[in-house]
Short mmCIF file of C-alpha atoms (C1' of nucleotides) in Angstrom, two decimals:
data_model
loop_
_atom_site.label_atom_id
_atom_site.label_comp_id
_atom_site.label_asym_id
_atom_site.label_seq_id
_atom_site.Cartn_x
_atom_site.Cartn_y
_atom_site.Cartn_z
CA MET A 1392 111.48 64.66 105.33
CA ARG A 1393 111.94 61.04 106.36
CA ASN A 1394 114.18 60.19 109.15
CA GLN A 1395 114.42 63.59 110.65
CA SER A 1396 117.26 61.95 112.69
CA GLY A 1397 118.33 59.69 109.96
CA PRO A 1398 122.04 58.27 110.05
CA VAL A 1399 124.47 61.14 110.20
CA VAL A 1400 127.27 61.35 107.57
CA LEU A 1401 130.28 63.35 107.81
CA VAL A 1402 131.68 64.27 104.29
CA VAL A 1403 135.31 65.59 104.30
CA ASP A 1404 136.39 67.12 101.08
CA ASP A 1405 138.29 70.34 100.18
CA GLU A 1406 136.12 70.69 97.07
CA GLN A 1407 132.92 72.68 97.78
CA ALA A 1408 131.30 71.13 94.60
CA ILE A 1409 131.72 67.64 96.04
CA ILE A 1410 130.32 68.41 99.36
CA ASP A 1411 127.40 70.00 97.71
CA LEU A 1412 126.83 66.93 95.32
CA LEU A 1413 127.16 64.42 98.16
CA GLU A 1414 124.94 66.44 100.47
CA TYR A 1415 122.26 66.74 98.01
CA ASN A 1416 122.27 63.03 97.21
CA LEU A 1417 122.58 61.81 100.87
CA ASN A 1418 119.83 64.24 102.02
CA ARG A 1419 117.52 62.80 99.38
CA ASP A 1420 117.96 59.43 100.83
CA GLY A 1421 117.15 60.51 104.45
CA TYR A 1422 120.74 60.94 105.70
CA ARG A 1423 121.76 64.09 107.55
CA VAL A 1424 125.08 65.42 106.40
CA ILE A 1425 127.77 67.58 108.11
CA ALA A 1426 130.74 68.74 106.24
CA ALA A 1427 134.34 69.46 106.84
CA ARG A 1428 136.83 71.04 104.40
CA ASP A 1429 140.04 69.92 105.96
CA GLY A 1430 141.35 67.17 108.30
CA LEU A 1431 141.42 69.10 111.49
CA GLU A 1432 137.91 70.43 111.15
CA ALA A 1433 136.80 66.69 110.23
CA LEU A 1434 138.33 65.38 113.65
CA ARG A 1435 136.71 68.08 115.67
CA LEU A 1436 133.34 67.56 113.94
CA ALA A 1437 133.73 63.74 114.29
CA ARG A 1438 134.25 64.01 117.99
CA ARG A 1439 131.38 66.49 118.61
CA GLU A 1440 128.75 64.96 116.48
CA ARG A 1441 129.58 61.21 116.48
CA PRO A 1442 128.66 60.68 112.80
CA ASP A 1443 127.32 57.06 111.77
CA LEU A 1444 129.84 57.23 108.78
CA VAL A 1445 132.55 59.16 107.39
CA ILE A 1446 133.20 59.92 103.69
CA LEU A 1447 136.80 60.97 103.52
CA ASP A 1448 138.85 62.51 100.67
CA LEU A 1449 142.37 61.09 100.88
CA MET A 1450 143.82 64.30 99.51
CA LEU A 1451 143.05 67.15 101.96
CA PRO A 1452 144.95 70.47 102.74
CA GLY A 1453 146.84 70.39 105.92
CA LEU A 1454 146.22 67.11 107.65
CA ASP A 1455 146.24 64.21 105.29
CA GLY A 1456 143.29 62.03 104.65
CA LEU A 1457 145.30 59.02 105.90
CA GLU A 1458 146.13 60.74 109.25
CA VAL A 1459 142.48 61.62 109.69
CA CYS A 1460 141.37 58.01 109.08
CA ARG A 1461 143.98 56.78 111.46
CA SER A 1462 142.87 59.31 114.08
CA LEU A 1463 139.26 58.31 113.65
CA ARG A 1464 140.05 54.80 114.06
CA ARG A 1465 141.96 55.30 117.08
CA GLU A 1466 139.02 57.06 118.92
CA SER A 1467 136.04 55.23 117.60
CA ASP A 1468 134.82 52.59 115.35
CA THR A 1469 132.84 54.87 113.01
CA PRO A 1470 132.92 53.36 109.42
CA VAL A 1471 134.89 55.28 106.89
CA ILE A 1472 134.57 55.17 103.06
CA MET A 1473 137.63 56.74 101.33
CA LEU A 1474 137.63 58.74 98.29
CA THR A 1475 140.74 58.64 96.27
CA ALA A 1476 142.02 59.97 93.24
CA ARG A 1477 144.53 57.34 92.50
CA VAL A 1478 143.79 53.97 91.07
CA GLU A 1479 146.90 52.26 92.14
CA GLU A 1480 146.52 49.19 94.09
CA VAL A 1481 148.98 50.44 96.72
CA ASP A 1482 146.47 53.11 98.00
CA ARG A 1483 143.93 50.42 98.26
CA VAL A 1484 145.85 48.24 100.46
CA VAL A 1485 147.17 51.14 102.58
CA GLY A 1486 143.79 52.53 102.90
CA LEU A 1487 142.13 49.20 103.84
CA GLU A 1488 144.98 48.74 106.43
CA LEU A 1489 144.19 51.78 107.96
CA GLY A 1490 140.63 50.70 108.56
CA ALA A 1491 138.66 52.16 105.85
CA ASP A 1492 135.60 50.08 105.50
CA ASP A 1493 135.39 50.61 101.63
CA TYR A 1494 137.00 52.94 99.13
CA VAL A 1495 135.79 54.66 95.93
CA THR A 1496 138.04 55.90 93.28
CA LYS A 1497 137.36 59.25 91.51
CA PRO A 1498 135.81 59.56 89.12
CA PHE A 1499 132.86 57.83 90.94
CA SER A 1500 129.26 57.60 90.15
CA VAL A 1501 126.92 58.95 92.62
CA ARG A 1502 124.96 55.65 92.33
CA GLU A 1503 127.88 53.56 93.23
CA LEU A 1504 128.76 55.77 96.17
CA MET A 1505 125.32 55.67 97.53
CA ALA A 1506 125.08 52.04 97.17
CA ARG A 1507 128.27 51.63 99.14
CA VAL A 1508 127.08 54.07 101.94
CA LYS A 1509 124.07 51.96 102.32
CA ALA A 1510 125.97 48.71 102.25
CA VAL A 1511 128.53 49.90 104.87
CA LEU A 1512 125.89 51.08 107.13
CA ARG A 1513 123.97 47.89 106.83
CA ARG A 1514 127.09 45.85 107.68
CA THR A 1515 127.70 47.88 110.85
CA ALA A 1516 124.06 47.94 111.58
CA THR A 1517 124.45 46.19 114.83
CA GLN A 1518 124.23 49.41 117.03
CA ASP A 1519 122.09 51.32 114.41
CA LEU A 1520 118.99 51.95 116.46
CA ASP A 1521 116.97 52.49 113.18
CA THR A 1522 117.79 49.15 111.78
CA ALA A 1523 117.93 46.68 114.50
CA VAL A 1524 114.17 46.61 115.33
CA VAL A 1525 111.52 43.85 115.68
CA HIS A 1526 108.56 45.03 113.61
CA ARG A 1527 105.34 43.39 114.36
CA ASN A 1528 102.24 43.46 112.36
CA GLY A 1529 99.40 41.16 113.49
CA ALA A 1530 100.67 37.59 113.40
CA LEU A 1531 103.77 38.71 111.63
CA SER A 1532 107.02 39.65 113.18
CA VAL A 1533 110.12 40.70 111.55
CA ASP A 1534 113.55 40.96 113.63
CA THR A 1535 115.88 42.95 111.26
CA GLY A 1536 118.54 42.43 113.74
CA ALA A 1537 118.52 38.71 113.64
CA ARG A 1538 117.11 38.55 110.33
CA GLU A 1539 114.39 36.32 111.24
CA ALA A 1540 110.76 36.52 110.50
CA CYS A 1541 107.71 34.63 112.01
CA PHE A 1542 104.30 34.36 110.80
CA GLU A 1543 101.72 32.81 113.13
CA GLY A 1544 104.27 31.51 115.37
CA ASN A 1545 105.98 29.57 112.50
CA PRO A 1546 109.46 30.75 111.56
CA LEU A 1547 109.70 31.62 107.91
CA PRO A 1548 112.64 30.21 105.93
CA LEU A 1549 113.21 33.31 103.77
CA SER A 1550 116.09 33.91 101.36
CA ARG A 1551 118.24 36.92 101.64
CA LEU A 1552 116.06 38.97 99.18
CA GLU A 1553 112.81 37.62 100.38
CA PHE A 1554 113.72 38.84 103.80
CA ASP A 1555 114.77 42.19 102.69
CA LEU A 1556 111.61 42.60 100.70
CA LEU A 1557 109.36 41.60 103.60
CA ALA A 1558 111.47 43.94 105.95
CA THR A 1559 110.72 46.89 103.63
CA LEU A 1560 107.09 46.15 103.40
CA VAL A 1561 106.66 45.68 107.12
CA ARG A 1562 108.66 48.83 107.67
CA HIS A 1563 105.98 50.75 105.75
CA ALA A 1564 103.01 48.52 106.69
CA GLY A 1565 99.95 50.04 105.34
CA LEU A 1566 101.47 52.00 102.70
CA VAL A 1567 101.55 51.21 98.88
CA LEU A 1568 105.17 50.97 97.76
CA SER A 1569 105.92 51.03 94.05
CA ARG A 1570 108.17 48.58 92.40
CA GLU A 1571 110.74 51.31 91.96
CA GLN A 1572 110.81 51.99 95.75
CA LEU A 1573 110.99 48.34 96.59
CA LEU A 1574 113.94 47.89 94.21
CA ASP A 1575 115.63 50.69 95.76
CA GLN A 1576 115.15 49.60 99.29
CA ALA A 1577 115.34 45.81 99.19
CA TRP A 1578 117.58 45.19 96.05
CA GLY A 1579 119.67 48.50 96.39
CA TYR A 1580 120.97 51.20 94.11
CA ASP A 1581 123.13 49.11 92.07
CA TYR A 1582 120.49 46.79 90.89
CA TYR A 1583 120.36 46.90 87.11
CA GLY A 1584 117.33 44.89 86.04
CA GLY A 1585 113.58 44.91 85.21
CA LEU A 1586 110.67 45.89 87.30
CA ARG A 1587 109.07 42.52 87.06
CA ALA A 1588 111.58 41.03 89.27
CA VAL A 1589 109.63 42.36 92.16
CA ASP A 1590 106.68 40.49 90.92
CA SER A 1591 108.59 37.24 91.07
CA ALA A 1592 109.87 38.08 94.59
CA VAL A 1593 106.44 38.92 95.87
CA LYS A 1594 105.16 35.63 94.29
CA ARG A 1595 107.78 33.56 96.26
CA LEU A 1596 107.11 35.59 99.39
CA ARG A 1597 103.50 35.11 99.17
CA ALA A 1598 103.94 31.46 98.84
CA LYS A 1599 105.97 31.09 101.85
CA LEU A 1600 103.63 33.09 103.89
CA GLN A 1601 100.83 30.85 102.83
CA ALA A 1602 102.83 27.79 103.62
CA ALA A 1603 103.09 29.20 107.22
CA GLY A 1604 99.44 28.98 107.38
CA GLY A 1605 98.14 32.40 106.86
CA ASP A 1606 96.08 34.09 104.29
CA PRO A 1607 97.99 34.79 101.02
CA ILE A 1608 96.31 38.18 101.13
CA VAL A 1609 98.76 39.77 103.68
CA ILE A 1610 100.56 41.35 100.70
CA SER A 1611 97.98 42.85 98.42
CA THR A 1612 98.48 44.05 94.97
CA VAL A 1613 97.44 47.70 93.99
CA ARG A 1614 96.95 47.68 90.36
CA GLY A 1615 98.98 50.16 88.48
CA VAL A 1616 101.01 51.22 91.47
CA GLY A 1617 102.61 48.54 93.50
CA TYR A 1618 102.18 46.37 96.53
CA ARG A 1619 101.20 46.99 100.18
CA LEU A 1620 101.51 44.91 103.29
CA GLU A 1621 98.14 45.12 104.99
CA ARG A 1622 98.09 46.47 108.35
CA LEU A 1623 96.60 44.00 110.74
CA MET B 1413 97.92 54.82 76.34
CA ARG B 1414 100.41 56.29 78.66
CA ASN B 1415 103.71 57.44 77.67
CA GLN B 1416 102.96 57.73 73.91
CA SER B 1417 106.18 59.60 74.28
CA GLY B 1418 108.16 57.93 76.96
CA PRO B 1419 110.90 59.45 78.83
CA VAL B 1420 112.91 61.85 76.94
CA VAL B 1421 116.79 61.25 76.73
CA LEU B 1422 119.14 63.83 75.56
CA VAL B 1423 122.23 62.22 74.01
CA VAL B 1424 125.38 64.41 73.69
CA ASP B 1425 128.13 63.18 71.58
CA ASP B 1426 130.16 64.41 68.77
CA GLU B 1427 130.19 61.19 66.93
CA GLN B 1428 127.12 60.71 64.80
CA ALA B 1429 127.79 56.91 64.83
CA ILE B 1430 127.32 56.81 68.61
CA ILE B 1431 124.16 58.99 68.47
CA ASP B 1432 122.66 56.77 65.97
CA LEU B 1433 123.46 53.60 67.94
CA LEU B 1434 121.96 55.09 71.10
CA GLU B 1435 118.94 56.53 69.43
CA TYR B 1436 118.20 53.19 67.93
CA ASN B 1437 118.46 51.26 71.07
CA LEU B 1438 116.68 54.00 73.09
CA ASN B 1439 113.81 54.22 70.84
CA ARG B 1440 113.50 50.50 70.92
CA ASP B 1441 112.96 50.63 74.61
CA GLY B 1442 110.36 53.34 74.37
CA TYR B 1443 112.56 56.42 75.04
CA ARG B 1444 112.40 59.56 72.91
CA VAL B 1445 115.68 60.69 71.95
CA ILE B 1446 117.05 64.19 71.25
CA ALA B 1447 120.58 64.62 70.35
CA ALA B 1448 123.25 67.46 70.60
CA ARG B 1449 126.66 67.37 68.94
CA ASP B 1450 128.41 69.84 71.20
CA GLY B 1451 128.24 71.25 74.71
CA LEU B 1452 126.40 74.58 73.93
CA GLU B 1453 123.77 72.84 71.90
CA ALA B 1454 123.39 70.30 74.73
CA LEU B 1455 122.62 73.13 77.29
CA ARG B 1456 120.22 74.85 74.92
CA LEU B 1457 118.47 71.60 74.37
CA ALA B 1458 118.35 70.78 78.01
CA ARG B 1459 116.88 74.04 78.92
CA ARG B 1460 114.36 73.95 76.21
CA GLU B 1461 113.08 70.34 76.34
CA ARG B 1462 113.75 69.47 79.92
CA PRO B 1463 114.77 65.72 79.34
CA ASP B 1464 114.39 63.28 81.91
CA LEU B 1465 118.08 62.05 81.52
CA VAL B 1466 121.18 63.23 79.83
CA ILE B 1467 123.72 60.80 78.33
CA LEU B 1468 126.76 62.81 78.01
CA ASP B 1469 130.22 62.27 76.48
CA LEU B 1470 133.10 63.63 78.38
CA MET B 1471 135.12 64.60 75.36
CA LEU B 1472 133.15 67.22 73.39
CA PRO B 1473 134.36 70.01 70.92
CA GLY B 1474 134.06 73.39 72.51
CA LEU B 1475 132.35 73.33 75.86
CA ASP B 1476 133.81 70.42 77.83
CA GLY B 1477 131.49 67.63 79.07
CA LEU B 1478 132.55 68.35 82.60
CA GLU B 1479 131.42 71.94 82.20
CA VAL B 1480 128.20 70.80 80.70
CA CYS B 1481 127.47 68.45 83.50
CA ARG B 1482 128.19 71.12 86.04
CA SER B 1483 125.94 73.57 84.54
CA LEU B 1484 123.11 71.04 84.14
CA ARG B 1485 123.59 70.37 87.71
CA ARG B 1486 123.19 73.79 88.69
CA GLU B 1487 120.10 74.52 86.93
CA SER B 1488 118.23 71.21 87.37
CA ASP B 1489 118.07 67.80 88.93
CA THR B 1490 118.25 66.06 85.64
CA PRO B 1491 120.28 62.90 86.13
CA VAL B 1492 123.43 62.46 84.05
CA ILE B 1493 125.12 59.37 82.73
CA MET B 1494 128.60 60.24 81.65
CA LEU B 1495 130.36 58.36 78.76
CA THR B 1496 134.15 58.44 79.18
CA ALA B 1497 136.95 57.07 77.17
CA ARG B 1498 139.32 54.52 78.30
CA VAL B 1499 140.33 54.37 81.85
CA GLU B 1500 143.98 55.39 81.15
CA GLU B 1501 142.53 58.64 79.82
CA VAL B 1502 140.51 59.24 82.69
CA ASP B 1503 143.36 59.72 84.66
CA ARG B 1504 144.08 63.14 83.10
CA VAL B 1505 140.92 64.58 84.49
CA VAL B 1506 140.93 62.47 87.59
CA GLY B 1507 138.98 64.08 90.58
CA LEU B 1508 137.01 66.35 88.26
CA GLU B 1509 134.54 64.16 86.67
CA LEU B 1510 131.81 64.44 89.41
CA GLY B 1511 128.25 64.85 89.61
CA ALA B 1512 127.18 62.31 87.14
CA ASP B 1513 124.68 59.73 88.46
CA ASP B 1514 126.51 57.09 86.69
CA TYR B 1515 129.29 56.86 84.39
CA VAL B 1516 130.17 54.21 81.75
CA THR B 1517 133.51 53.75 80.03
CA LYS B 1518 134.04 53.38 76.40
CA PRO B 1519 133.85 51.01 74.68
CA PHE B 1520 130.68 50.16 76.41
CA SER B 1521 128.11 47.37 76.02
CA VAL B 1522 124.85 48.71 74.81
CA ARG B 1523 123.05 46.23 76.99
CA GLU B 1524 124.76 47.57 80.04
CA LEU B 1525 124.14 51.19 79.09
CA MET B 1526 120.43 50.51 78.61
CA ALA B 1527 120.42 48.71 81.90
CA ARG B 1528 121.96 51.82 83.58
CA VAL B 1529 119.53 54.18 81.84
CA LYS B 1530 116.62 52.23 83.26
CA ALA B 1531 118.21 52.15 86.73
CA VAL B 1532 118.87 55.86 86.91
CA LEU B 1533 115.46 56.61 85.69
CA ARG B 1534 113.89 54.31 88.17
CA ARG B 1535 115.80 55.89 91.06
CA THR B 1536 114.69 59.35 89.91
CA ALA B 1537 111.13 58.15 89.67
CA THR B 1538 110.84 57.24 93.27
CA GLN B 1539 108.96 59.75 95.14
CA ASP B 1540 109.10 60.54 98.76
CA LEU B 1541 107.27 58.27 101.09
CA ASP B 1542 106.45 61.28 103.33
CA THR B 1543 104.00 62.92 101.02
CA ALA B 1544 101.52 60.32 102.46
CA VAL B 1545 98.79 62.35 103.85
CA VAL B 1546 95.14 61.76 104.93
CA HIS B 1547 92.79 64.27 103.56
CA ARG B 1548 89.43 64.76 105.14
CA ASN B 1549 86.36 66.36 103.91
CA GLY B 1550 82.97 65.63 105.72
CA ALA B 1551 82.32 61.81 105.29
CA LEU B 1552 85.10 61.57 102.71
CA SER B 1553 88.72 60.56 103.73
CA VAL B 1554 91.53 60.06 101.25
CA ASP B 1555 94.75 58.54 102.39
CA THR B 1556 97.27 58.93 99.77
CA GLY B 1557 99.88 56.87 101.27
CA ALA B 1558 97.91 53.80 101.71
CA ARG B 1559 95.80 54.85 98.55
CA GLU B 1560 92.71 53.99 100.38
CA ALA B 1561 89.60 56.09 100.37
CA CYS B 1562 86.50 55.97 102.43
CA PHE B 1563 83.13 57.52 102.14
CA GLU B 1564 80.55 57.37 104.97
CA GLY B 1565 82.66 54.77 106.61
CA ASN B 1566 82.56 52.45 103.53
CA PRO B 1567 85.92 51.78 101.89
CA LEU B 1568 85.89 52.84 98.13
CA PRO B 1569 87.28 50.29 95.68
CA LEU B 1570 88.97 52.86 93.50
CA SER B 1571 90.98 52.23 90.46
CA ARG B 1572 94.38 53.94 89.97
CA LEU B 1573 93.05 56.73 88.04
CA GLU B 1574 89.94 57.08 90.06
CA PHE B 1575 91.96 57.30 93.18
CA ASP B 1576 94.38 60.03 91.67
CA LEU B 1577 91.30 62.02 90.43
CA LEU B 1578 89.59 61.88 93.86
CA ALA B 1579 92.72 62.81 95.44
CA THR B 1580 93.33 65.80 93.22
CA LEU B 1581 89.79 66.99 93.89
CA VAL B 1582 89.95 66.56 97.42
CA ARG B 1583 93.31 68.31 97.68
CA HIS B 1584 91.61 71.30 96.29
CA ALA B 1585 88.16 70.89 97.94
CA GLY B 1586 85.82 73.82 97.07
CA LEU B 1587 87.76 74.92 94.16
CA VAL B 1588 86.87 74.42 90.52
CA LEU B 1589 89.36 72.56 88.50
CA SER B 1590 89.36 72.57 84.71
CA ARG B 1591 89.74 69.42 82.80
CA GLU B 1592 93.19 70.53 81.79
CA GLN B 1593 94.17 70.86 85.39
CA LEU B 1594 92.82 67.57 86.25
CA LEU B 1595 94.46 65.78 83.41
CA ASP B 1596 97.70 67.46 84.38
CA GLN B 1597 97.55 66.39 87.97
CA ALA B 1598 95.78 62.96 87.82
CA TRP B 1599 96.81 61.62 84.40
CA GLY B 1600 100.22 63.22 84.32
CA TYR B 1601 102.06 65.57 82.02
CA ASP B 1602 102.72 63.20 79.35
CA TYR B 1603 98.96 62.36 78.75
CA TYR B 1604 98.00 62.35 75.02
CA GLY B 1605 94.17 62.38 74.74
CA GLY B 1606 90.98 64.03 74.62
CA LEU B 1607 89.56 66.08 77.37
CA ARG B 1608 86.39 64.07 77.72
CA ALA B 1609 88.27 61.35 79.26
CA VAL B 1610 87.72 63.46 82.51
CA ASP B 1611 83.94 63.21 81.98
CA SER B 1612 84.27 59.36 81.87
CA ALA B 1613 86.42 59.18 84.97
CA VAL B 1614 84.18 61.61 86.88
CA LYS B 1615 81.16 59.37 85.87
CA ARG B 1616 82.80 56.38 87.13
CA LEU B 1617 83.87 58.04 90.37
CA ARG B 1618 80.35 59.47 90.95
CA ALA B 1619 78.93 55.91 90.60
CA LYS B 1620 81.27 54.62 93.28
CA LEU B 1621 80.74 57.28 95.52
CA GLN B 1622 76.94 56.71 95.20
CA ALA B 1623 77.54 53.00 95.61
CA ALA B 1624 79.08 53.83 98.94
CA GLY B 1625 75.73 55.43 100.02
CA GLY B 1626 76.28 59.20 99.75
CA ASP B 1627 74.79 61.77 97.39
CA PRO B 1628 76.18 61.71 94.02
CA ILE B 1629 76.36 65.40 94.11
CA VAL B 1630 79.54 65.55 96.03
CA ILE B 1631 81.26 66.32 92.80
CA SER B 1632 79.53 69.05 91.02
CA THR B 1633 79.82 70.24 87.46
CA VAL B 1634 80.63 73.76 86.72
CA ARG B 1635 79.22 74.18 83.20
CA GLY B 1636 81.87 75.46 80.78
CA VAL B 1637 84.57 75.32 83.29
CA GLY B 1638 85.29 72.02 85.10
CA TYR B 1639 84.40 70.03 88.29
CA ARG B 1640 84.54 70.91 91.88
CA LEU B 1641 84.38 68.75 95.09
CA GLU B 1642 81.99 70.31 97.41
CA ARG B 1643 83.44 71.33 100.72
CA LEU B 1644 81.30 69.61 103.34
"C1'" DG C 1467 133.09 19.93 91.50
"C1'" DA C 1468 128.27 18.39 91.80
"C1'" DG C 1469 123.87 19.54 93.52
"C1'" DA C 1470 120.87 22.77 95.52
"C1'" DA C 1471 119.26 27.26 96.20
"C1'" DT C 1472 118.44 31.68 94.61
"C1'" DT C 1473 116.73 34.95 91.40
"C1'" DG C 1474 115.81 37.43 87.13
"C1'" DC C 1475 113.36 36.96 83.02
"C1'" DC C 1476 110.08 35.37 79.47
"C1'" DG C 1477 105.79 34.06 77.54
"C1'" DC C 1478 101.16 33.26 78.09
"C1'" DC C 1479 96.77 34.34 79.66
"C1'" DA C 1480 92.85 36.31 82.05
"C1'" DA C 1481 91.18 40.41 84.25
"C1'" DC C 1482 90.96 44.94 84.56
"C1'" DG C 1483 91.16 49.76 83.46
"C1'" DT C 1484 90.37 53.41 80.52
"C1'" DG C 1485 89.65 56.25 76.10
"C1'" DT C 1486 86.47 56.94 72.50
"C1'" DC C 1487 82.44 57.32 70.21
"C1'" DA C 1488 77.59 58.03 69.43
"C1'" DC C 1489 73.67 59.61 71.36
"C1'" DA C 1490 70.49 61.49 74.60
"C1'" DG C 1491 69.51 64.91 77.88
"C1'" DC C 1492 70.18 69.18 80.04
"C1'" DC C 1493 71.36 74.08 80.56
"C1'" DG C 1494 71.32 78.83 79.48
"C1'" DC C 1495 70.61 82.28 76.36
"C1'" DT C 1496 68.10 85.09 73.24
"C1'" DA D 521 60.21 78.23 72.94
"C1'" DG D 522 63.80 77.18 70.37
"C1'" DC D 523 68.66 76.63 69.66
"C1'" DG D 524 73.47 75.49 70.29
"C1'" DG D 525 76.68 73.78 72.90
"C1'" DC D 526 78.10 71.19 77.03
"C1'" DT D 527 77.73 67.27 79.77
"C1'" DG D 528 75.94 62.60 81.07
"C1'" DT D 529 75.78 57.79 79.74
"C1'" DG D 530 76.32 53.08 78.07
"C1'" DA D 531 78.82 50.17 75.06
"C1'" DC D 532 82.74 48.63 73.50
"C1'" DA D 533 87.34 47.69 72.08
"C1'" DC D 534 92.02 48.06 73.06
"C1'" DG D 535 96.01 48.30 75.66
"C1'" DT D 536 97.84 47.32 80.03
"C1'" DT D 537 98.68 44.86 84.08
"C1'" DG D 538 100.09 41.12 86.95
"C1'" DG D 539 99.70 36.12 88.32
"C1'" DC D 540 101.65 31.79 87.12
"C1'" DG D 541 104.91 28.28 85.67
"C1'" DG D 542 109.00 27.37 83.88
"C1'" DC D 543 113.70 28.18 82.49
"C1'" DA D 544 118.54 29.52 82.81
"C1'" DA D 545 122.12 31.73 84.79
"C1'" DT D 546 124.45 32.55 88.85
"C1'" DT D 547 125.64 31.75 93.54
"C1'" DC D 548 125.97 29.13 97.60
"C1'" DT D 549 127.12 24.79 100.01
"C1'" DC D 550 129.08 20.65 101.20
#
DNA sequence: GAGAATTGCCGCCAACGTGTCACAGCCGCT
DNA sequence: AGCGGCTGTGACACGTTGGCGGCAATTCTC
């Protein structure tokens, strides 16, 4: 699987069905999952395994989710996404005050939760070893930490999307990526749009690469499949 | 020619009006629709037809939508979009409605639902990056990640189909593959067409292999059976 | 709040890929 | 040798694909 040592997510819920569901989907996206069924186990696991993210059900047997969140906060800055059954605004405020980075109300869609997981991890990506890397490919360098890219020595004035697209491509330099894969990686789960959006973005990216002085062929089209950043 | 019958969507709802509405719109977007009016029928259809996606109303006569969803989950990876009634009514089943890839509350906009259908299917369609492997057979090398093939050191300018065909052959180098098997692997399960398409594709592939300098006999014909890539 | 930037989408067009067909050649069997 | 059935081949037409320019909606910025 990808990311043998991908980000580790701790799932805390007393329903096994939910743990299974989240584990399945998180694994599919390259996360490693550890699970706890109650608050005490959660804290124990968190201390030992130092997960990159905690998904925490508010309602837990024994130690309450709020308590767990508070304790987690006290001893580390691990980001937390809360699962709550209540929609009332009160819980939201309380939850956020306690330091949850995001919250999702049940019933939730897997898509939405995955989107938030990714978003939270991106936000706290400063220490994430995987994400803060300078990728180099010939005359192209992409610094995902500073979100800066250079081509032939010239800095590239890229928009957010263009940068994410280029970063995705350079991260898998030499491989053909389908439009679906690109949408998933650069646009995110929660994108509801057509595939041709990729074409447009590639067009704009190519234009800027060319304006920076290089061949426009750095991103090649693989007809019927997708795009590939040529390994230089 | 592809997807004469596009992705199959199973719509489960007890209101005929909704089935009709969704069927009309899904058809217009190139999906094939099958419908069930209650939970048991849904499960039966799902098992038999193996749809690519299920749109499932939460409130069903007889077997409940949640049950159906759970059962579907248990026996396959089929993604599910859940239709639920108004948010207030959701509260009654709060915390239980899990396992759907996405959910939409009634009344819903058709546009939005269509967008989500597309998004969920796109998400499922993304295959793993890790299946990227370089196969080697004598002077032939096939890189499924970069989708590049070389013969005698010369890169082969292959089309999508030609590449997939060659990849299939090299994956089973030395074995005879029937036209049916080749169609299944390289064209896809949803291919509608004659067997002789394989002949044409093999012809083109042979021509390109020869143009790259090698013997054209690398792919040999097994009369009455199929084709085989000789192990070198 | 106006202007600029971003970004998704549409329509057009050219190029490409691919299935089909008809026909010729080849193979194996009797 | 002759025959029937596969298979190779070339031509062709059709559908598909992706680049391009432009537009409109949304978001950002000052």
